[in-house]
Tab-separated table of C-alpha atoms in Angstrom:
chain	number	residue	atom	x	y	z
A	995	UNK	CA	-21.795	9.346	-8.168
A	996	UNK	CA	-23.124	7.001	-10.836
A	997	UNK	CA	-24.842	3.766	-9.862
A	998	UNK	CA	-25.586	1.249	-12.625
A	999	UNK	CA	-28.100	-1.547	-12.064
A	1000	UNK	CA	-27.768	-4.666	-14.226
A	1001	UNK	CA	-30.968	-6.721	-14.295
A	1002	UNK	CA	-31.077	-10.097	-16.057
A	1003	UNK	CA	-34.797	-10.727	-15.618
A	1004	UNK	CA	-36.596	-12.144	-18.655
A	1005	UNK	CA	-40.284	-11.770	-17.911
A	1006	UNK	CA	-42.395	-8.607	-17.795
A	1007	UNK	CA	-43.082	-7.816	-15.004
A	1008	UNK	CA	-39.975	-9.352	-13.477
A	1009	UNK	CA	-39.241	-10.165	-9.837
A	1010	UNK	CA	-35.558	-9.710	-10.712
A	1011	UNK	CA	-36.207	-6.136	-11.878
A	1012	UNK	CA	-38.376	-5.512	-8.815
A	1013	UNK	CA	-35.543	-6.537	-6.508
A	1014	UNK	CA	-33.081	-4.460	-8.528
A	1015	UNK	CA	-35.294	-1.373	-8.208
A	1016	UNK	CA	-35.701	-1.839	-4.456
A	1017	UNK	CA	-31.950	-2.184	-3.981
A	1018	UNK	CA	-31.295	0.939	-6.076
A	1019	UNK	CA	-33.874	2.960	-4.145
A	1020	UNK	CA	-32.392	1.847	-0.833
A	1021	UNK	CA	-28.876	2.791	-1.987
A	1022	UNK	CA	-30.118	6.231	-3.030
A	1023	UNK	CA	-31.439	6.735	0.512
A	1024	UNK	CA	-27.956	6.118	1.901
A	1025	UNK	CA	-25.910	8.173	-0.547
A	1026	UNK	CA	-26.425	10.573	-3.432
A	1027	UNK	CA	-26.359	8.617	-6.699
A	1028	UNK	CA	-27.578	8.900	-10.278
A	1029	UNK	CA	-29.161	5.558	-11.170
A	1030	UNK	CA	-29.069	3.942	-14.612
A	1031	UNK	CA	-30.684	0.564	-15.283
A	1032	UNK	CA	-29.359	-1.898	-17.872
A	1033	UNK	CA	-31.981	-4.479	-18.887
A	1034	UNK	CA	-30.155	-7.455	-20.360
A	1035	UNK	CA	-33.285	-8.919	-21.984
A	1036	UNK	CA	-33.201	-5.961	-24.390
A	1037	UNK	CA	-29.561	-6.694	-25.268
A	1038	UNK	CA	-29.789	-10.467	-25.765
A	1039	UNK	CA	-29.495	-10.398	-29.571
A	1040	UNK	CA	-26.604	-7.916	-29.551
A	1041	UNK	CA	-24.771	-9.958	-26.932
A	1042	UNK	CA	-25.080	-13.076	-29.120
A	1043	UNK	CA	-23.885	-11.147	-32.177
A	1044	UNK	CA	-20.936	-9.822	-30.173
A	1045	UNK	CA	-19.781	-13.395	-29.555
A	1046	UNK	CA	-19.870	-14.232	-33.275
A	1047	UNK	CA	-18.649	-10.933	-34.728
A	1048	UNK	CA	-16.432	-9.597	-31.955
A	1049	UNK	CA	-18.097	-6.179	-32.110
A	1050	UNK	CA	-20.850	-4.810	-29.844
A	1051	UNK	CA	-23.929	-3.158	-31.299
A	1052	UNK	CA	-24.851	0.404	-30.418
A	1053	UNK	CA	-27.092	-0.427	-27.443
A	1054	UNK	CA	-24.703	-3.036	-26.048
A	1055	UNK	CA	-21.760	-0.682	-26.464
A	1056	UNK	CA	-23.604	1.998	-24.470
A	1057	UNK	CA	-24.412	-0.512	-21.721
A	1058	UNK	CA	-20.814	-1.720	-21.500
A	1059	UNK	CA	-19.594	1.867	-21.315
A	1060	UNK	CA	-22.081	2.675	-18.559
A	1061	UNK	CA	-20.918	-0.295	-16.473
A	1062	UNK	CA	-17.262	0.573	-17.038
A	1063	UNK	CA	-17.715	4.198	-15.970
A	1064	UNK	CA	-19.981	3.468	-12.986
A	1065	UNK	CA	-18.892	4.252	-9.436
A	1066	UNK	CA	-20.824	1.215	-8.213
A	1067	UNK	CA	-22.948	-1.663	-9.502
A	1068	UNK	CA	-26.006	-3.608	-8.431
A	1069	UNK	CA	-26.264	-6.898	-10.332
A	1070	UNK	CA	-29.336	-9.118	-10.111
A	1071	UNK	CA	-29.951	-12.429	-11.865
A	1072	UNK	CA	-32.647	-15.072	-11.787
A	1073	UNK	CA	-31.448	-18.544	-10.803
A	1074	UNK	CA	-31.369	-21.095	-13.621
A	1075	UNK	CA	-30.096	-24.640	-12.931
A	1076	UNK	CA	-28.646	-23.629	-9.562
A	1077	UNK	CA	-26.562	-20.769	-10.993
A	1078	UNK	CA	-26.783	-17.375	-12.669
A	1079	UNK	CA	-28.547	-17.201	-16.016
A	1080	UNK	CA	-26.663	-17.646	-19.269
A	1081	UNK	CA	-27.661	-14.139	-20.370
A	1082	UNK	CA	-26.240	-12.669	-17.167
A	1083	UNK	CA	-22.934	-14.510	-17.585
A	1084	UNK	CA	-22.738	-13.678	-21.300
A	1085	UNK	CA	-22.981	-9.949	-20.608
A	1086	UNK	CA	-20.023	-10.052	-18.239
A	1087	UNK	CA	-18.142	-12.291	-20.677
A	1088	UNK	CA	-18.200	-9.546	-23.336
A	1089	UNK	CA	-17.274	-6.834	-20.820
A	1090	UNK	CA	-13.603	-5.856	-20.776
A	1091	UNK	CA	-11.815	-7.993	-18.209
A	1092	UNK	CA	-10.435	-4.949	-16.372
A	1093	UNK	CA	-13.665	-2.927	-16.336
A	1094	UNK	CA	-14.698	-3.965	-12.817
A	1095	UNK	CA	-11.314	-3.777	-11.118
A	1096	UNK	CA	-11.779	-2.119	-7.725
A	1097	UNK	CA	-15.444	-1.335	-8.415
A	1098	UNK	CA	-18.004	-1.829	-5.590
A	1099	UNK	CA	-20.632	-4.430	-6.527
A	1100	UNK	CA	-23.766	-5.550	-4.704
A	1101	UNK	CA	-24.838	-9.035	-5.810
A	1102	UNK	CA	-28.433	-10.296	-5.679
A	1103	UNK	CA	-30.565	-13.073	-7.113
A	1104	UNK	CA	-34.150	-14.277	-7.321
A	1105	UNK	CA	-35.501	-17.809	-7.451
A	1106	UNK	CA	-38.546	-19.926	-6.905
A	1107	UNK	CA	-37.167	-21.696	-3.852
A	1108	UNK	CA	-35.077	-20.749	-0.838
A	1109	UNK	CA	-32.941	-23.832	-1.550
A	1110	UNK	CA	-31.099	-21.842	-4.248
A	1111	UNK	CA	-29.945	-19.073	-1.921
A	1112	UNK	CA	-26.329	-20.324	-1.864
A	1113	UNK	CA	-26.037	-19.373	-5.537
A	1114	UNK	CA	-24.858	-15.997	-4.239
A	1115	UNK	CA	-21.844	-17.524	-2.531
A	1116	UNK	CA	-20.895	-20.395	-4.847
A	1117	UNK	CA	-21.530	-18.636	-8.186
A	1118	UNK	CA	-21.928	-14.845	-8.090
A	1119	UNK	CA	-19.355	-13.912	-5.458
A	1120	UNK	CA	-16.557	-16.010	-7.066
A	1121	UNK	CA	-17.401	-14.546	-10.492
A	1122	UNK	CA	-16.995	-10.945	-9.356
A	1123	UNK	CA	-13.995	-11.769	-7.204
A	1124	UNK	CA	-12.386	-13.161	-10.371
A	1125	UNK	CA	-13.209	-9.877	-12.133
A	1126	UNK	CA	-11.425	-8.082	-9.240
A	1127	UNK	CA	-14.526	-6.207	-8.123
A	1128	UNK	CA	-15.072	-5.278	-4.483
A	1129	UNK	CA	-18.173	-7.270	-3.501
A	1130	UNK	CA	-20.162	-5.955	-0.525
A	1131	UNK	CA	-20.481	-8.392	2.401
A	1132	UNK	CA	-24.280	-8.654	2.371
A	1133	UNK	CA	-25.836	-10.338	-0.664
A	1134	UNK	CA	-29.612	-10.476	-1.182
A	1135	UNK	CA	-31.573	-13.505	-2.343
A	1136	UNK	CA	-35.357	-13.534	-2.641
A	1137	UNK	CA	-37.472	-16.633	-3.123
A	1138	UNK	CA	-41.147	-16.441	-4.025
A	1139	UNK	CA	-42.184	-16.623	-0.370
A	1140	UNK	CA	-39.851	-13.761	0.645
A	1141	UNK	CA	-41.855	-11.017	-1.035
A	1142	UNK	CA	-43.732	-9.223	1.704
A	1143	UNK	CA	-42.201	-11.439	4.378
A	1144	UNK	CA	-40.421	-10.138	7.448
A	1145	UNK	CA	-36.711	-9.486	7.089
A	1146	UNK	CA	-36.423	-8.715	3.367
A	1147	UNK	CA	-36.568	-4.936	3.798
A	1148	UNK	CA	-33.871	-5.096	6.468
A	1149	UNK	CA	-31.559	-7.210	4.282
A	1150	UNK	CA	-32.061	-4.835	1.357
A	1151	UNK	CA	-31.316	-1.807	3.524
A	1152	UNK	CA	-28.210	-3.397	5.061
A	1153	UNK	CA	-26.768	-4.363	1.666
A	1154	UNK	CA	-27.577	-0.950	0.185
A	1155	UNK	CA	-25.929	0.805	3.118
A	1156	UNK	CA	-22.773	-1.245	2.654
A	1157	UNK	CA	-22.683	-0.404	-1.046
A	1158	UNK	CA	-23.242	3.302	-0.409
A	1159	UNK	CA	-20.472	3.505	2.186
A	1160	UNK	CA	-18.114	1.587	-0.063
A	1161	UNK	CA	-18.820	3.874	-3.014
A	1162	UNK	CA	-18.233	6.951	-0.879
A	1163	UNK	CA	-15.066	5.507	0.645
A	1164	UNK	CA	-13.494	4.466	-2.636
A	1165	UNK	CA	-14.599	7.702	-4.288
A	1166	UNK	CA	-12.957	9.859	-1.610
A	1167	UNK	CA	-9.883	7.633	-1.737
A	1168	UNK	CA	-9.562	8.170	-5.477
A	1169	UNK	CA	-9.962	11.916	-4.905
A	1170	UNK	CA	-7.221	11.836	-2.300
A	1171	UNK	CA	-4.926	10.004	-4.705
A	1172	UNK	CA	-5.605	12.617	-7.384
A	1173	UNK	CA	-4.907	15.424	-4.906
A	1174	UNK	CA	-1.717	13.707	-3.759
A	1175	UNK	CA	-0.593	13.272	-7.348
A	1176	UNK	CA	-1.246	16.949	-8.032
A	1177	UNK	CA	0.643	17.960	-4.885
A	1178	UNK	CA	3.518	15.668	-5.870
A	1179	UNK	CA	3.717	17.261	-9.306
A	1180	UNK	CA	3.727	20.715	-7.708
A	1181	UNK	CA	6.513	19.674	-5.336
A	1182	UNK	CA	8.578	18.312	-8.211
A	1183	UNK	CA	8.023	21.498	-10.205
A	1184	UNK	CA	9.019	23.604	-7.184
A	1185	UNK	CA	12.117	21.513	-6.594
A	1186	UNK	CA	13.115	21.855	-10.237
A	1187	UNK	CA	12.679	25.613	-10.074
A	1188	UNK	CA	14.782	25.736	-6.914
A	1189	UNK	CA	17.542	23.702	-8.556
A	1190	UNK	CA	17.523	26.001	-11.582
A	1191	UNK	CA	17.771	29.057	-9.347
A	1192	UNK	CA	20.612	27.560	-7.313
A	1193	UNK	CA	22.450	26.578	-10.478
A	1194	UNK	CA	22.075	30.069	-11.846
A	1195	UNK	CA	23.439	31.560	-8.632
A	1196	UNK	CA	26.439	29.266	-8.736
A	1197	UNK	CA	27.228	29.923	-12.393
A	1198	UNK	CA	26.621	33.662	-12.471
A	1199	UNK	CA	29.808	34.699	-10.575
A	1200	UNK	CA	31.886	32.630	-12.981
A	1201	UNK	CA	30.348	34.064	-16.161
A	1202	UNK	CA	33.034	35.495	-18.438
A	1203	UNK	CA	33.246	38.261	-21.038
A	1204	UNK	CA	29.915	39.789	-20.112
A	1205	UNK	CA	28.085	36.479	-20.210
A	1206	UNK	CA	24.626	36.928	-18.689
A	1207	UNK	CA	23.107	34.340	-16.329
A	1208	UNK	CA	19.552	34.600	-15.044
A	1209	UNK	CA	16.874	32.279	-13.628
A	1210	UNK	CA	15.119	31.966	-16.982
A	1211	UNK	CA	17.985	32.455	-19.522
A	1212	UNK	CA	21.651	31.513	-19.737
A	1213	UNK	CA	24.239	32.692	-22.243
A	1214	UNK	CA	26.220	29.731	-23.511
A	1215	UNK	CA	29.941	30.151	-22.763
A	1216	UNK	CA	32.282	28.272	-25.108
A	1217	UNK	CA	34.260	25.545	-23.392
A	1218	UNK	CA	37.587	27.118	-24.412
A	1219	UNK	CA	36.710	30.316	-22.557
A	1220	UNK	CA	35.684	28.387	-19.439
A	1221	UNK	CA	38.945	26.414	-19.561
A	1222	UNK	CA	41.002	29.583	-19.987
A	1223	UNK	CA	39.278	31.138	-16.993
A	1224	UNK	CA	40.152	28.165	-14.834
A	1225	UNK	CA	43.805	28.358	-15.859
A	1226	UNK	CA	44.122	32.081	-15.119
């Protein structure tokens, strides 16, 4: 399965990227995933151009495609003015509105103070609910004092486990739907073949003037001959 991590950190090194990497590593311990990281700071200019031109650049287009095709997402933003960053929001504004439908998403954020922790519930969760994503129950917020503090590793592991189980569950569900669709098509094909065979069996005794009826080929009998046979 493919896991895409969207990090909106601006500085280098970035606490936002650090949290994103820890969440991705924890998810990989719970389920087998191929991880791809999308750094939004590298796409800032292309995102702005997309708003003015309506067309994504090459790097932005690749990032949007990766997010669309992912089996699950981890999204992490720094907190600016008590909400997600403008760069973070802009990226999801240029993403196709149906790209996240039914997709598992783990939301996370970083900030300088624990007082911003509710940004997860009043900003990020409503955003991804609007985009019809499936947001995991546990969200992760880290303030400056949380790094190295007790409890962070447990919250990361719990959220990652929820994401992994959700990805596996939805993935197997999609596989079951595909298998059911294939079985349904086979049943329809079998029923059609049975109908053709039954039709052939019913018509064959009534074939006239050497008309040949078989399961795969019928000789067309003119209507006048059929009518004459019924009258005789």
